[in-house]
């Protein structure tokens, strides 16, 4: 038998039980980090315990949507639950992407419960020099 020792964890567990698991129509949020790394924008989502086939990634125009479903682990008929703190259900996050990102070339990797998306910076958004041609006309150089 397990003994509970952290009262704050118990409050979190009770709150999750009251709110219920996420559903496809009302999903729970998933934590994420987002940062620029060189010529790419990186977004990392924490979704441990979710199989890769239960993750759905969509881009429509500039709206990125990530949905994942954590399903209950199979148990034998003799198993008696002593403690259940890991949330189940549907988790989702929507992010409006800037026009400066190349949404046609998003790479997704899922490892150790972390979904990592790498979105390249679009060529048109990268800094470039403008050369001045002879006669004073300006020309773009890439």
Coordinates of N, CA and C in Angstrom, one line a residue:
X1 N 0.8 -1.2 0.0 CA 0.0 0.0 0.0 C 0.9 1.2 0.0
X2 N 0.5 2.3 -0.7 CA 1.2 3.5 -0.8 C 0.7 4.5 0.2
X3 N 1.6 5.3 0.8 CA 1.2 6.4 1.7 C 1.4 7.7 1.1
X4 N 0.4 8.6 1.2 CA 0.5 9.9 0.6 C 1.2 10.8 1.6
X5 N 2.2 11.6 1.1 CA 3.0 12.4 2.0 C 3.0 13.9 1.6
X6 N 2.5 14.2 0.3 CA 2.6 15.5 -0.2 C 1.2 16.1 -0.3
X7 N 0.8 17.0 0.6 CA -0.6 17.6 0.5 C -0.9 18.3 -0.7
X8 N 0.1 19.0 -1.3 CA -0.1 19.8 -2.5 C -0.4 18.9 -3.7
X9 N 0.3 17.7 -3.8 CA 0.0 16.8 -4.8 C -1.4 16.2 -4.7
X10 N -1.9 16.1 -3.5 CA -3.2 15.6 -3.2 C -4.2 16.7 -3.7
X11 N -4.0 17.9 -3.5 CA -4.8 19.0 -4.0 C -4.9 19.0 -5.5
X12 N -3.7 18.8 -6.1 CA -3.7 18.8 -7.6 C -4.5 17.6 -8.1
X13 N -4.4 16.4 -7.4 CA -5.1 15.3 -7.9 C -6.6 15.5 -7.7
X14 N -7.0 16.1 -6.6 CA -8.5 16.3 -6.4 C -9.0 17.3 -7.5
X15 N -8.2 18.3 -7.8 CA -8.6 19.3 -8.8 C -8.8 18.6 -10.1
X16 N -7.8 17.8 -10.5 CA -7.9 17.0 -11.8 C -9.2 16.1 -11.8
X17 N -9.5 15.5 -10.7 CA -10.7 14.6 -10.6 C -11.9 15.5 -10.8
X18 N -12.0 16.6 -10.2 CA -13.2 17.5 -10.3 C -13.3 18.0 -11.7
X19 N -12.2 18.4 -12.3 CA -12.3 18.9 -13.7 C -12.5 17.8 -14.7
X20 N -12.2 16.6 -14.3 CA -12.3 15.4 -15.2 C -11.3 15.3 -16.2
X21 N -11.2 14.2 -16.9 CA -10.2 14.0 -18.0 C -10.6 14.9 -19.2
X22 N -9.6 15.2 -20.0 CA -9.8 16.0 -21.2 C -10.6 15.1 -22.2
X23 N -11.4 15.7 -23.0 CA -12.2 15.1 -24.0 C -11.8 15.7 -25.3
X24 N -12.2 15.1 -26.5 CA -11.9 15.7 -27.8 C -12.6 17.1 -27.9
X25 N -13.8 17.3 -27.3 CA -14.4 18.6 -27.4 C -13.9 19.6 -26.3
X26 N -13.4 19.1 -25.2 CA -12.8 20.0 -24.2 C -11.5 19.4 -23.6
X27 N -10.4 19.5 -24.4 CA -9.2 18.9 -24.0 C -8.5 19.7 -22.9
X28 N -7.6 19.0 -22.2 CA -6.7 19.6 -21.2 C -5.5 20.2 -21.9
X29 N -4.9 21.2 -21.3 CA -3.7 21.8 -21.8 C -2.5 20.9 -21.6
X30 N -1.5 21.1 -22.5 CA -0.2 20.4 -22.3 C 0.9 21.4 -22.2
X31 N 1.9 21.2 -21.3 CA 3.0 22.1 -21.2 C 3.9 22.1 -22.4
X32 N 4.5 23.3 -22.7 CA 5.4 23.4 -23.8 C 6.5 24.4 -23.6
X33 N 7.6 24.3 -24.3 CA 8.6 25.3 -24.4 C 8.7 25.7 -25.9
X34 N 9.1 26.9 -26.2 CA 9.3 27.4 -27.6 C 10.5 28.3 -27.6
X35 N 11.3 28.1 -28.6 CA 12.5 28.9 -28.7 C 13.1 28.9 -30.1
X36 N 13.9 29.9 -30.5 CA 14.5 29.9 -31.8 C 15.9 29.3 -31.6
X37 N 16.3 28.4 -32.6 CA 17.6 27.8 -32.6 C 18.2 27.9 -34.0
X38 N 19.0 29.0 -34.2 CA 19.6 29.2 -35.5 C 18.5 29.6 -36.5
X39 N 18.4 28.8 -37.6 CA 17.4 29.0 -38.6 C 16.1 28.3 -38.5
X40 N 15.8 27.8 -37.2 CA 14.6 27.1 -37.0 C 13.9 27.6 -35.7
X41 N 12.6 27.4 -35.6 CA 11.9 27.7 -34.4 C 11.5 26.3 -33.8
X42 N 11.8 26.1 -32.6 CA 11.6 24.8 -31.9 C 10.5 24.9 -30.9
X43 N 9.6 23.9 -30.9 CA 8.5 23.8 -29.9 C 8.5 22.4 -29.4
X44 N 8.6 22.3 -28.0 CA 8.7 21.0 -27.4 C 7.5 20.9 -26.4
X45 N 6.7 19.8 -26.6 CA 5.5 19.5 -25.8 C 5.8 18.3 -24.9
X46 N 5.4 18.4 -23.6 CA 5.5 17.3 -22.7 C 4.2 16.5 -22.7
X47 N 4.3 15.3 -23.2 CA 3.2 14.4 -23.3 C 3.6 12.9 -22.9
X48 N 4.2 12.7 -21.7 CA 4.7 11.4 -21.4 C 3.5 10.4 -21.3
X49 N 3.8 9.1 -21.6 CA 2.8 8.1 -21.5 C 1.9 8.0 -22.7
X50 N 2.1 8.8 -23.7 CA 1.3 8.8 -24.9 C 2.1 8.1 -26.0
X51 N 1.4 7.1 -26.7 CA 2.1 6.5 -27.8 C 2.0 7.4 -29.0
X52 N 3.0 7.2 -29.9 CA 3.2 8.1 -31.0 C 1.9 8.1 -31.9
X53 N 1.2 6.9 -32.0 CA 0.0 6.8 -32.9 C -1.2 7.6 -32.3
X54 N -1.1 8.0 -31.0 CA -2.2 8.8 -30.4 C -1.9 10.3 -30.4
X55 N -0.9 10.7 -31.2 CA -0.6 12.1 -31.4 C -1.1 12.6 -32.8
X56 N -1.7 13.7 -32.8 CA -2.2 14.3 -34.1 C -1.7 15.7 -34.2
X57 N -1.0 16.0 -35.3 CA -0.4 17.3 -35.6 C -1.0 17.9 -36.9
X58 N -1.6 19.0 -36.8 CA -2.2 19.7 -38.0 C -1.8 21.1 -38.1
X59 N -1.6 21.6 -39.4 CA -1.4 23.0 -39.6 C -2.4 23.4 -40.7
X60 N -3.2 24.4 -40.3 CA -4.1 25.0 -41.3 C -3.9 26.5 -41.3
X61 N -3.5 27.0 -42.5 CA -2.9 28.3 -42.6 C -1.8 28.5 -41.7
X62 N -1.9 29.3 -40.7 CA -0.8 29.5 -39.7 C -1.1 29.0 -38.3
X63 N -2.2 28.2 -38.2 CA -2.6 27.7 -36.9 C -2.1 26.2 -36.8
X64 N -1.2 26.0 -35.8 CA -0.7 24.7 -35.5 C -1.5 24.1 -34.3
X65 N -2.0 22.9 -34.5 CA -2.8 22.2 -33.5 C -2.1 20.9 -33.2
X66 N -1.9 20.6 -31.9 CA -1.3 19.4 -31.5 C -2.3 18.8 -30.5
X67 N -2.8 17.5 -30.8 CA -3.7 16.8 -29.9 C -3.0 15.5 -29.6
X68 N -3.2 15.0 -28.3 CA -2.7 13.7 -27.9 C -3.7 13.1 -26.9
X69 N -3.7 11.8 -26.9 CA -4.6 11.1 -26.0 C -3.9 10.1 -25.2
X70 N -3.9 10.3 -23.9 CA -3.3 9.3 -23.0 C -4.4 8.3 -22.6
X71 N -4.3 7.1 -22.9 CA -5.3 6.0 -22.6 C -4.9 5.3 -21.4
X72 N -5.8 4.7 -20.7 CA -5.5 3.9 -19.5 C -4.6 2.7 -19.9
X73 N -3.7 2.3 -19.0 CA -2.8 1.1 -19.2 C -3.7 -0.1 -19.0
X74 N -3.5 -1.1 -19.8 CA -4.2 -2.4 -19.6 C -3.8 -3.0 -18.2
X75 N -4.8 -3.5 -17.5 CA -4.6 -4.1 -16.2 C -5.4 -5.5 -16.2
X76 N -4.9 -6.4 -15.4 CA -5.6 -7.6 -15.2 C -6.9 -7.4 -14.4
X77 N -7.8 -8.4 -14.5 CA -9.1 -8.2 -13.7 C -8.9 -8.3 -12.2
X78 N -7.7 -8.8 -11.8 CA -7.5 -8.9 -10.3 C -6.8 -7.6 -9.8
X79 N -6.4 -6.7 -10.7 CA -5.8 -5.5 -10.2 C -6.7 -4.6 -9.5
X80 N -6.2 -4.0 -8.3 CA -7.0 -3.1 -7.5 C -6.2 -1.8 -7.5
X81 N -6.8 -0.7 -7.9 CA -6.2 0.6 -8.0 C -6.0 1.1 -6.6
X82 N -4.8 1.4 -6.2 CA -4.5 2.0 -4.9 C -4.4 3.5 -5.0
X83 N -3.8 4.0 -6.1 CA -3.6 5.4 -6.3 C -3.6 5.7 -7.8
X84 N -4.2 6.8 -8.2 CA -4.3 7.2 -9.6 C -4.1 8.7 -9.7
X85 N -2.9 9.1 -10.0 CA -2.6 10.5 -10.1 C -2.3 11.0 -11.6
X86 N -2.0 10.0 -12.4 CA -1.6 10.4 -13.8 C -2.8 10.7 -14.6
X87 N -2.9 11.9 -15.1 CA -4.2 12.3 -15.9 C -4.3 11.5 -17.2
X88 N -5.5 11.1 -17.5 CA -5.8 10.4 -18.7 C -6.7 11.4 -19.6
X89 N -6.9 11.0 -20.8 CA -7.8 11.8 -21.7 C -7.1 12.5 -22.8
X90 N -7.7 13.5 -23.3 CA -7.2 14.3 -24.4 C -6.5 15.6 -24.0
X91 N -5.3 15.8 -24.6 CA -4.5 17.0 -24.3 C -4.4 17.8 -25.6
X92 N -4.4 19.1 -25.6 CA -4.3 19.8 -26.9 C -3.7 21.2 -26.6
X93 N -3.1 21.7 -27.7 CA -2.5 23.0 -27.7 C -2.6 23.6 -29.1
X94 N -3.0 24.8 -29.2 CA -3.1 25.5 -30.5 C -2.1 26.7 -30.4
X95 N -1.4 26.9 -31.5 CA -0.4 28.0 -31.5 C -0.5 28.7 -32.9
X96 N -0.6 30.0 -32.9 CA -0.6 30.8 -34.1 C 0.8 31.0 -34.5
X97 N 1.2 30.5 -35.7 CA 2.5 30.7 -36.1 C 2.7 31.9 -37.0
X98 N 3.8 32.5 -36.9 CA 4.1 33.8 -37.7 C 4.3 33.4 -39.1
X99 N 4.0 34.4 -40.0 CA 4.2 34.3 -41.4 C 5.6 34.0 -41.8
X100 N 6.6 34.3 -40.9 CA 8.0 34.2 -41.2 C 8.5 32.7 -41.1
X101 N 7.6 31.8 -40.7 CA 7.9 30.4 -40.6 C 7.5 29.6 -41.8
X102 N 8.2 28.6 -42.2 CA 8.0 27.7 -43.3 C 7.2 26.5 -42.8
X103 N 5.8 26.6 -42.9 CA 5.0 25.6 -42.3 C 4.9 24.4 -43.3
X104 N 5.5 24.5 -44.5 CA 5.5 23.3 -45.4 C 6.6 22.3 -45.0
X105 N 7.5 22.7 -44.2 CA 8.7 21.8 -43.9 C 8.9 21.6 -42.4
X106 N 7.8 21.3 -41.7 CA 7.9 21.1 -40.2 C 8.4 19.6 -40.0
X107 N 9.4 19.5 -39.1 CA 9.9 18.1 -38.7 C 9.4 17.8 -37.3
X108 N 8.9 16.6 -37.1 CA 8.4 16.2 -35.8 C 9.1 15.0 -35.3
X109 N 9.5 15.0 -34.0 CA 10.3 13.9 -33.4 C 9.6 13.7 -32.0
X110 N 9.4 12.4 -31.7 CA 8.9 12.1 -30.4 C 9.8 11.1 -29.7
X111 N 10.4 11.5 -28.5 CA 11.3 10.8 -27.8 C 11.2 11.0 -26.3
X112 N 11.1 9.9 -25.5 CA 11.1 10.0 -24.1 C 9.9 10.9 -23.6
X113 N 8.8 10.8 -24.3 CA 7.6 11.6 -23.8 C 7.6 13.1 -24.2
X114 N 8.5 13.5 -25.1 CA 8.6 14.9 -25.5 C 8.4 14.9 -27.0
X115 N 7.4 15.6 -27.5 CA 7.2 15.8 -28.9 C 7.9 17.1 -29.3
X116 N 8.9 17.1 -30.2 CA 9.6 18.2 -30.6 C 9.4 18.6 -32.1
X117 N 8.9 19.8 -32.3 CA 8.7 20.2 -33.7 C 9.7 21.3 -34.0
X118 N 10.3 21.1 -35.2 CA 11.3 22.1 -35.7 C 10.7 22.7 -37.0
X119 N 10.5 24.0 -36.9 CA 9.9 24.8 -38.0 C 10.9 25.7 -38.6
X120 N 11.3 25.5 -39.8 CA 12.4 26.4 -40.4 C 11.9 27.8 -40.6
X121 N 12.8 28.8 -40.4 CA 12.5 30.2 -40.7 C 12.4 30.3 -42.2
X122 N 11.4 30.9 -42.7 CA 11.2 31.1 -44.2 C 12.4 31.9 -44.8
X123 N 12.8 31.6 -46.0 CA 13.9 32.3 -46.6 C 13.6 33.8 -46.7
X124 N 12.3 34.1 -47.0 CA 12.0 35.5 -47.2 C 12.1 36.3 -45.9
X125 N 12.1 35.6 -44.7 CA 12.2 36.3 -43.5 C 13.7 36.5 -43.0
X126 N 14.6 35.8 -43.7 CA 16.0 35.9 -43.2 C 16.6 37.2 -43.7
X127 N 17.5 37.8 -42.9 CA 18.1 39.0 -43.3 C 18.9 38.9 -44.6
X128 N 18.9 39.9 -45.4 CA 19.7 39.8 -46.7 C 20.3 41.2 -47.0
X129 N 21.3 41.3 -47.7 CA 22.0 42.5 -48.1 C 21.3 43.1 -49.4
X130 N 21.3 44.4 -49.4 CA 20.8 45.0 -50.6 C 22.0 45.8 -51.2
X131 N 22.4 45.3 -52.4 CA 23.5 45.9 -53.1 C 23.1 47.2 -53.9
X132 N 23.9 48.1 -54.0 CA 23.6 49.3 -54.8 C 24.3 49.1 -56.1
X133 N 23.6 49.1 -57.2 CA 24.1 48.9 -58.5 C 24.7 50.2 -59.1
X134 N 25.3 50.1 -60.2 CA 25.9 51.3 -60.9 C 24.7 52.2 -61.4
X135 N 24.9 53.4 -61.3 CA 23.9 54.4 -61.7 C 23.0 54.7 -60.5
X136 N 23.3 54.1 -59.3 CA 22.5 54.5 -58.2 C 21.3 53.6 -57.9
X137 N 21.0 52.6 -58.8 CA 19.9 51.7 -58.6 C 20.2 50.7 -57.6
X138 N 19.2 50.4 -56.8 CA 19.4 49.4 -55.7 C 19.0 48.0 -56.3
X139 N 19.7 47.0 -56.0 CA 19.4 45.6 -56.4 C 19.4 44.7 -55.1
X140 N 18.5 43.8 -55.1 CA 18.4 42.8 -54.0 C 19.4 41.7 -54.3
X141 N 20.2 41.3 -53.3 CA 21.1 40.1 -53.5 C 20.7 39.1 -52.4
X142 N 20.7 37.9 -52.7 CA 20.3 36.9 -51.8 C 21.4 36.2 -51.2

